[in-house]
mmCIF file of C-alpha atoms in Angstrom:
data_model
loop_
_atom_site.group_PDB
_atom_site.id
_atom_site.type_symbol
_atom_site.label_atom_id
_atom_site.label_comp_id
_atom_site.label_asym_id
_atom_site.label_seq_id
_atom_site.Cartn_x
_atom_site.Cartn_y
_atom_site.Cartn_z
ATOM 1 C CA MET A 1 134.948 93.460 113.844
ATOM 2 C CA LYS A 2 135.740 96.242 110.809
ATOM 3 C CA PHE A 3 133.676 99.146 109.854
ATOM 4 C CA ALA A 4 133.275 100.721 106.353
ATOM 5 C CA VAL A 5 131.530 103.393 104.800
ATOM 6 C CA SER A 6 129.579 104.080 101.185
ATOM 7 C CA TYR A 7 129.428 106.947 99.120
ATOM 8 C CA SER A 8 125.981 106.640 96.923
ATOM 9 C CA THR A 9 126.758 109.232 94.145
ATOM 10 C CA PRO A 10 123.165 108.768 92.880
ATOM 11 C CA TYR A 11 121.973 110.550 96.371
ATOM 12 C CA PHE A 12 124.946 112.600 97.184
ATOM 13 C CA GLY A 13 126.052 113.478 94.020
ATOM 14 C CA VAL A 14 129.277 113.516 91.697
ATOM 15 C CA ASP A 15 131.026 116.696 92.784
ATOM 16 C CA PRO A 16 134.603 115.980 93.136
ATOM 17 C CA ASP A 17 135.196 118.101 96.172
ATOM 18 C CA ARG A 18 132.524 116.454 98.017
ATOM 19 C CA LEU A 19 133.610 113.130 97.215
ATOM 20 C CA VAL A 20 137.128 113.686 98.234
ATOM 21 C CA ALA A 21 136.135 115.313 101.711
ATOM 22 C CA TYR A 22 133.629 112.497 102.567
ATOM 23 C CA ALA A 23 136.719 110.095 101.948
ATOM 24 C CA ARG A 24 139.208 112.097 103.756
ATOM 25 C CA HIS A 25 136.850 112.429 106.720
ATOM 26 C CA ALA A 26 135.983 108.876 106.820
ATOM 27 C CA GLU A 27 139.940 107.909 106.535
ATOM 28 C CA GLU A 28 140.570 110.437 109.386
ATOM 29 C CA CYS A 29 137.962 108.972 111.340
ATOM 30 C CA GLY A 30 139.256 105.542 111.057
ATOM 31 C CA PHE A 31 136.839 103.950 108.821
ATOM 32 C CA GLU A 32 138.771 100.881 107.230
ATOM 33 C CA ALA A 33 137.251 101.614 103.320
ATOM 34 C CA LEU A 34 134.847 103.197 100.980
ATOM 35 C CA TYR A 35 132.538 101.626 98.846
ATOM 36 C CA LEU A 36 130.666 102.821 95.730
ATOM 37 C CA PRO A 37 127.996 101.064 93.683
ATOM 38 C CA GLU A 38 127.443 100.688 90.483
ATOM 39 C CA HIS A 39 124.981 100.944 87.643
ATOM 40 C CA ILE A 40 125.977 101.023 84.055
ATOM 41 C CA ALA A 41 122.801 102.304 82.746
ATOM 42 C CA VAL A 42 119.363 102.535 83.862
ATOM 43 C CA TYR A 43 116.220 103.281 82.060
ATOM 44 C CA PRO A 44 112.726 104.750 82.359
ATOM 45 C CA GLY A 45 110.581 102.006 84.296
ATOM 46 C CA ALA A 46 113.749 100.311 85.708
ATOM 47 C CA SER A 47 112.840 99.053 89.226
ATOM 48 C CA VAL A 48 114.445 96.743 91.864
ATOM 49 C CA GLY A 49 111.513 94.765 93.298
ATOM 50 C CA THR A 50 108.918 97.584 93.808
ATOM 51 C CA HIS A 51 111.309 100.526 94.000
ATOM 52 C CA GLU A 52 111.631 102.297 90.484
ATOM 53 C CA ILE A 53 115.017 103.827 89.861
ATOM 54 C CA PRO A 54 114.893 107.622 88.802
ATOM 55 C CA PRO A 55 116.452 107.406 85.314
ATOM 56 C CA ALA A 56 118.602 110.561 85.865
ATOM 57 C CA LEU A 57 120.379 109.340 89.217
ATOM 58 C CA PRO A 58 123.985 109.822 88.348
ATOM 59 C CA TYR A 59 125.563 106.333 88.832
ATOM 60 C CA ALA A 60 129.194 107.137 88.555
ATOM 61 C CA ASP A 61 131.618 104.692 87.528
ATOM 62 C CA PRO A 62 132.970 103.318 90.661
ATOM 63 C CA LEU A 63 136.209 102.313 89.696
ATOM 64 C CA ASP A 64 136.958 105.542 88.309
ATOM 65 C CA CYS A 65 135.807 107.208 91.372
ATOM 66 C CA LEU A 66 137.835 105.194 93.296
ATOM 67 C CA ALA A 67 141.010 105.650 91.625
ATOM 68 C CA PHE A 68 140.132 109.399 92.238
ATOM 69 C CA VAL A 69 139.508 108.816 95.568
ATOM 70 C CA ALA A 70 142.975 107.011 96.140
ATOM 71 C CA ALA A 71 144.902 109.887 94.737
ATOM 72 C CA ALA A 72 143.541 112.306 97.650
ATOM 73 C CA THR A 73 143.793 109.809 100.247
ATOM 74 C CA ARG A 74 146.818 107.657 101.969
ATOM 75 C CA ARG A 75 145.115 104.905 103.830
ATOM 76 C CA ILE A 76 141.374 103.977 103.362
ATOM 77 C CA LEU A 77 140.501 100.610 101.567
ATOM 78 C CA LEU A 78 138.754 100.561 98.074
ATOM 79 C CA GLY A 79 135.471 98.702 97.549
ATOM 80 C CA THR A 80 132.529 98.321 95.604
ATOM 81 C CA GLY A 81 128.932 97.537 96.739
ATOM 82 C CA VAL A 82 128.484 96.020 94.182
ATOM 83 C CA LEU A 83 130.071 95.595 90.649
ATOM 84 C CA LEU A 84 127.740 94.051 88.459
ATOM 85 C CA LEU A 85 130.453 91.545 86.907
ATOM 86 C CA PRO A 86 128.479 90.144 84.026
ATOM 87 C CA TYR A 87 128.516 93.123 82.364
ATOM 88 C CA HIS A 88 132.351 93.677 82.248
ATOM 89 C CA HIS A 89 134.637 91.805 79.998
ATOM 90 C CA PRO A 90 137.201 90.298 82.501
ATOM 91 C CA VAL A 91 139.874 90.525 80.440
ATOM 92 C CA VAL A 92 139.775 94.124 80.799
ATOM 93 C CA LEU A 93 138.683 94.521 84.076
ATOM 94 C CA ALA A 94 141.718 92.484 85.479
ATOM 95 C CA LYS A 95 143.941 95.184 84.103
ATOM 96 C CA ARG A 96 141.560 97.977 85.519
ATOM 97 C CA LEU A 97 141.389 96.486 88.551
ATOM 98 C CA ALA A 98 145.230 95.752 89.104
ATOM 99 C CA THR A 99 145.928 99.189 87.782
ATOM 100 C CA VAL A 100 143.879 101.035 90.424
ATOM 101 C CA ASP A 101 145.539 98.636 93.072
ATOM 102 C CA VAL A 102 149.113 99.174 92.085
ATOM 103 C CA LEU A 103 148.627 103.109 91.880
ATOM 104 C CA SER A 104 146.496 103.050 95.410
ATOM 105 C CA LYS A 105 149.882 101.179 97.022
ATOM 106 C CA GLY A 106 147.779 98.049 97.350
ATOM 107 C CA ARG A 107 144.154 99.263 98.504
ATOM 108 C CA MET A 108 141.822 97.884 95.900
ATOM 109 C CA ARG A 109 141.029 94.992 98.297
ATOM 110 C CA LEU A 110 137.254 95.029 98.836
ATOM 111 C CA LEU A 111 135.846 94.343 95.331
ATOM 112 C CA THR A 112 132.144 93.025 95.835
ATOM 113 C CA VAL A 113 130.587 91.832 92.874
ATOM 114 C CA GLY A 114 126.918 91.176 91.779
ATOM 115 C CA LEU A 115 124.752 90.273 88.842
ATOM 116 C CA GLY A 116 122.412 92.930 88.711
ATOM 117 C CA THR A 117 118.569 93.052 88.622
ATOM 118 C CA LEU A 118 117.742 95.143 85.459
ATOM 119 C CA PRO A 119 117.158 93.013 82.219
ATOM 120 C CA GLY A 120 117.390 96.343 80.113
ATOM 121 C CA GLU A 121 120.974 96.807 81.645
ATOM 122 C CA ALA A 122 121.940 93.449 80.505
ATOM 123 C CA ARG A 123 120.430 93.623 76.869
ATOM 124 C CA ALA A 124 122.367 97.171 76.791
ATOM 125 C CA VAL A 125 125.608 95.443 76.732
ATOM 126 C CA GLY A 126 124.856 92.694 75.212
ATOM 127 C CA VAL A 127 124.532 90.021 77.600
ATOM 128 C CA ASP A 128 121.824 87.436 78.170
ATOM 129 C CA PHE A 129 120.104 88.138 81.664
ATOM 130 C CA GLY A 130 119.552 84.320 82.109
ATOM 131 C CA THR A 131 123.155 83.407 81.538
ATOM 132 C CA ARG A 132 124.717 86.262 83.829
ATOM 133 C CA GLY A 133 125.100 83.716 86.996
ATOM 134 C CA ARG A 134 127.230 81.304 84.935
ATOM 135 C CA ARG A 135 128.933 84.347 83.226
ATOM 136 C CA ALA A 136 130.135 85.805 86.359
ATOM 137 C CA ASP A 137 131.649 82.465 87.942
ATOM 138 C CA GLU A 138 133.783 82.375 84.668
ATOM 139 C CA ALA A 139 134.622 85.947 84.952
ATOM 140 C CA ILE A 140 135.961 85.361 88.713
ATOM 141 C CA ASP A 141 137.971 82.229 87.330
ATOM 142 C CA VAL A 142 139.663 84.775 84.391
ATOM 143 C CA LEU A 143 139.985 87.303 86.881
ATOM 144 C CA ARG A 144 142.307 84.937 89.137
ATOM 145 C CA LEU A 145 143.915 83.503 86.259
ATOM 146 C CA LEU A 146 144.929 86.407 84.746
ATOM 147 C CA TRP A 147 146.296 88.114 88.212
ATOM 148 C CA GLU A 148 148.344 84.870 88.625
ATOM 149 C CA GLY A 149 149.631 84.221 85.137
ATOM 150 C CA GLY A 150 153.436 84.987 84.293
ATOM 151 C CA GLU A 151 155.343 85.919 81.138
ATOM 152 C CA GLU A 152 154.590 82.697 79.589
ATOM 153 C CA GLY A 153 150.891 83.531 79.412
ATOM 154 C CA VAL A 154 147.750 81.758 80.285
ATOM 155 C CA SER A 155 145.025 80.328 78.567
ATOM 156 C CA PHE A 156 141.292 79.473 79.024
ATOM 157 C CA ALA A 157 138.393 78.093 77.073
ATOM 158 C CA GLY A 158 135.049 78.801 78.721
ATOM 159 C CA GLU A 159 131.423 79.343 77.598
ATOM 160 C CA PHE A 160 131.643 82.873 77.566
ATOM 161 C CA PHE A 161 135.500 83.662 77.231
ATOM 162 C CA ALA A 162 138.368 81.962 75.870
ATOM 163 C CA PHE A 163 142.030 83.166 74.538
ATOM 164 C CA GLU A 164 145.342 81.519 74.340
ATOM 165 C CA ASN A 165 148.684 82.504 75.949
ATOM 166 C CA LEU A 166 147.528 85.789 77.498
ATOM 167 C CA CYS A 167 149.765 87.985 79.493
ATOM 168 C CA SER A 168 148.013 90.801 81.936
ATOM 169 C CA PHE A 169 150.310 93.270 83.410
ATOM 170 C CA PRO A 170 150.690 94.778 86.077
ATOM 171 C CA LYS A 171 150.038 92.710 88.804
ATOM 172 C CA PRO A 172 148.008 93.502 91.645
ATOM 173 C CA LEU A 173 150.238 94.748 94.432
ATOM 174 C CA GLY A 174 152.271 91.984 96.489
ATOM 175 C CA VAL A 175 149.210 89.552 96.264
ATOM 176 C CA ARG A 176 148.708 86.697 93.859
ATOM 177 C CA HIS A 177 145.247 88.213 93.072
ATOM 178 C CA LEU A 178 142.982 90.387 94.383
ATOM 179 C CA PRO A 179 139.956 89.243 96.726
ATOM 180 C CA VAL A 180 136.746 88.691 95.199
ATOM 181 C CA HIS A 181 133.769 88.980 97.632
ATOM 182 C CA VAL A 182 130.388 88.287 96.241
ATOM 183 C CA GLY A 183 127.239 90.145 96.859
ATOM 184 C CA GLY A 184 123.618 89.333 96.436
ATOM 185 C CA SER A 185 120.669 88.363 98.371
ATOM 186 C CA SER A 186 120.009 84.840 97.166
ATOM 187 C CA ARG A 187 121.100 81.240 97.893
ATOM 188 C CA ALA A 188 122.533 81.084 94.522
ATOM 189 C CA ALA A 189 124.937 84.165 95.591
ATOM 190 C CA ALA A 190 125.739 82.395 98.843
ATOM 191 C CA ARG A 191 126.584 79.342 97.179
ATOM 192 C CA ARG A 192 128.714 81.477 94.850
ATOM 193 C CA ALA A 193 130.532 82.916 97.646
ATOM 194 C CA GLY A 194 131.240 79.786 99.073
ATOM 195 C CA ARG A 195 132.498 78.098 95.889
ATOM 196 C CA ARG A 196 134.625 81.110 94.819
ATOM 197 C CA GLY A 197 134.371 83.994 97.129
ATOM 198 C CA ASP A 198 136.616 85.582 99.833
ATOM 199 C CA GLY A 199 133.814 86.976 101.317
ATOM 200 C CA TYR A 200 130.056 87.418 101.469
ATOM 201 C CA PHE A 201 128.269 90.656 101.278
ATOM 202 C CA PRO A 202 124.146 89.867 101.414
ATOM 203 C CA GLY A 203 121.876 92.819 100.550
ATOM 204 C CA GLY A 204 118.208 93.036 100.321
ATOM 205 C CA VAL A 205 115.405 93.009 102.632
ATOM 206 C CA LEU A 206 115.911 89.471 104.488
ATOM 207 C CA VAL A 207 114.432 88.211 107.344
ATOM 208 C CA PRO A 208 116.644 86.884 110.073
ATOM 209 C CA ASP A 209 116.120 83.076 109.546
ATOM 210 C CA GLU A 210 116.992 83.426 105.871
ATOM 211 C CA ARG A 211 120.097 85.580 106.672
ATOM 212 C CA ALA A 212 121.293 82.887 108.948
ATOM 213 C CA LEU A 213 120.416 80.056 106.566
ATOM 214 C CA GLN A 214 122.494 81.967 103.549
ATOM 215 C CA TRP A 215 125.499 82.443 105.703
ATOM 216 C CA GLU A 216 125.593 78.663 106.779
ATOM 217 C CA LEU A 217 125.136 77.823 102.979
ATOM 218 C CA VAL A 218 128.169 79.764 102.208
ATOM 219 C CA ARG A 219 130.278 78.179 105.023
ATOM 220 C CA SER A 220 128.920 74.246 103.666
ATOM 221 C CA THR A 221 129.718 75.172 100.013
ATOM 222 C CA ALA A 222 133.274 76.235 101.113
ATOM 223 C CA ILE A 223 133.527 73.006 103.064
ATOM 224 C CA GLU A 224 131.969 71.233 99.952
ATOM 225 C CA ALA A 225 134.421 72.804 97.631
ATOM 226 C CA GLY A 226 137.483 71.921 99.682
ATOM 227 C CA ARG A 227 138.040 75.643 101.278
ATOM 228 C CA ASP A 228 138.325 77.096 104.614
ATOM 229 C CA PRO A 229 135.196 78.590 105.793
ATOM 230 C CA ASP A 230 136.877 80.310 108.516
ATOM 231 C CA ALA A 231 139.029 82.255 106.135
ATOM 232 C CA LEU A 232 135.842 83.933 104.458
ATOM 233 C CA ASP A 233 134.637 87.512 105.215
ATOM 234 C CA HIS A 234 130.798 87.975 106.220
ATOM 235 C CA THR A 235 130.093 91.645 105.461
ATOM 236 C CA ARG A 236 126.670 93.477 106.286
ATOM 237 C CA TRP A 237 124.953 96.691 105.778
ATOM 238 C CA GLY A 238 124.308 98.792 108.854
ATOM 239 C CA SER A 239 122.862 102.212 110.065
ATOM 240 C CA VAL A 240 125.228 104.931 110.756
ATOM 241 C CA GLU A 241 122.875 105.256 113.888
ATOM 242 C CA MET A 242 123.371 101.630 115.071
ATOM 243 C CA SER A 243 124.280 100.883 118.643
ATOM 244 C CA THR A 244 127.236 99.025 120.096
ATOM 245 C CA ASP A 245 124.519 96.430 120.991
ATOM 246 C CA THR A 246 123.662 95.730 117.727
ATOM 247 C CA ALA A 247 127.099 95.479 116.306
ATOM 248 C CA GLN A 248 127.695 93.022 118.910
ATOM 249 C CA ALA A 249 124.706 91.222 117.710
ATOM 250 C CA PHE A 250 126.113 91.090 114.266
ATOM 251 C CA ALA A 251 129.452 89.610 115.586
ATOM 252 C CA GLU A 252 127.921 86.949 117.031
ATOM 253 C CA GLN A 253 126.207 86.095 113.885
ATOM 254 C CA GLY A 254 129.572 85.857 112.441
ATOM 255 C CA VAL A 255 129.963 89.217 110.967
ATOM 256 C CA THR A 256 133.242 90.648 110.377
ATOM 257 C CA ARG A 257 132.447 93.999 108.572
ATOM 258 C CA VAL A 258 129.763 96.541 108.670
ATOM 259 C CA VAL A 259 129.012 98.812 106.035
ATOM 260 C CA VAL A 260 127.400 102.271 106.957
ATOM 261 C CA SER A 261 126.760 105.698 105.052
ATOM 262 C CA ALA A 262 125.724 109.013 105.985
ATOM 263 C CA THR A 263 122.051 109.343 105.537
ATOM 264 C CA SER A 264 122.134 113.410 104.993
ATOM 265 C CA ALA A 265 123.337 114.791 101.369
ATOM 266 C CA ASP A 266 124.723 117.737 103.664
ATOM 267 C CA PRO A 267 128.433 117.850 103.756
ATOM 268 C CA GLY A 268 128.514 119.321 107.406
ATOM 269 C CA GLU A 269 125.611 116.659 108.428
ATOM 270 C CA GLN A 270 127.796 113.785 106.831
ATOM 271 C CA ARG A 271 130.779 114.633 108.863
ATOM 272 C CA ASP A 272 128.790 114.910 112.025
ATOM 273 C CA GLN A 273 127.372 111.518 111.593
ATOM 274 C CA LEU A 274 130.604 109.881 110.643
ATOM 275 C CA SER A 275 132.326 111.461 113.607
ATOM 276 C CA ALA A 276 129.871 110.495 115.933
ATOM 277 C CA PHE A 277 129.887 106.872 114.677
ATOM 278 C CA ALA A 278 133.643 106.874 115.024
ATOM 279 C CA GLU A 279 133.585 108.088 118.326
ATOM 280 C CA ARG A 280 131.029 105.711 119.604
ATOM 281 C CA PHE A 281 132.884 102.623 118.186
ATOM 282 C CA ASP A 282 136.363 104.216 119.406
ATOM 283 C CA LEU A 283 137.586 103.822 116.145
ATOM 284 C CA ASP A 284 141.241 104.652 115.228
ATOM 285 C CA GLY A 285 141.364 107.954 114.587
ATOM 286 C CA GLY A 286 137.830 108.799 115.485
ATOM 287 C CA THR A 287 137.130 112.090 116.874
#
């Protein structure tokens, strides 16, 4: 099992020195990757379930933050948890992601995409909230087509995106296309991961039976689509205080990666929490 960390700019802030220090320490501890979340815009009254989002929370752009982190680190992989794919034009996004991957020497490898849950956020960028699932499916196809296309150009004609003989360079470093993991907490997200994803990263508060059902749905949908279910990653959120027994239970459920976060906004306490986790799980480089 692999272990990664998340840095939440809404709660930890956007101080560049603190962000870099957190990423560097995670790298030194032996964590695989650093994840950042996304909201493009929020508004008074915006809520996820019963949780209202304070409108002044600083949701920094995750890809800009990851590019910044990449310049200050050497090994740690870069991830999103999650990037709201329907609100990005895939032609622009393909270029941005490939650029970060090239400049980081092949580390933009844990892109996780989701649909978003705020109707006002969709309206703000001109996206019909009800079609965002189909739009995301199409966007994944466009990303891969552009990354794989050569100098002769590629064409696409879909419900939301269309172009002819288009070339997108630079390419991701040394691979045909970047992995695209699917995040979400619904059965539709699980099916999307099975049909199109390189992995599934369920979120939300799900009961154990629903979690198990969704992972089985990922695998069965992959088989129906002629894909290898054993090639898919299964990522889960975990607690920075989690025990080795809990991690073993996750592994028995098919989980291949756990993402944790410090619970304190204090840099010293963050370091201590990540260090203790790394020592508990004997991560490479952990102290």
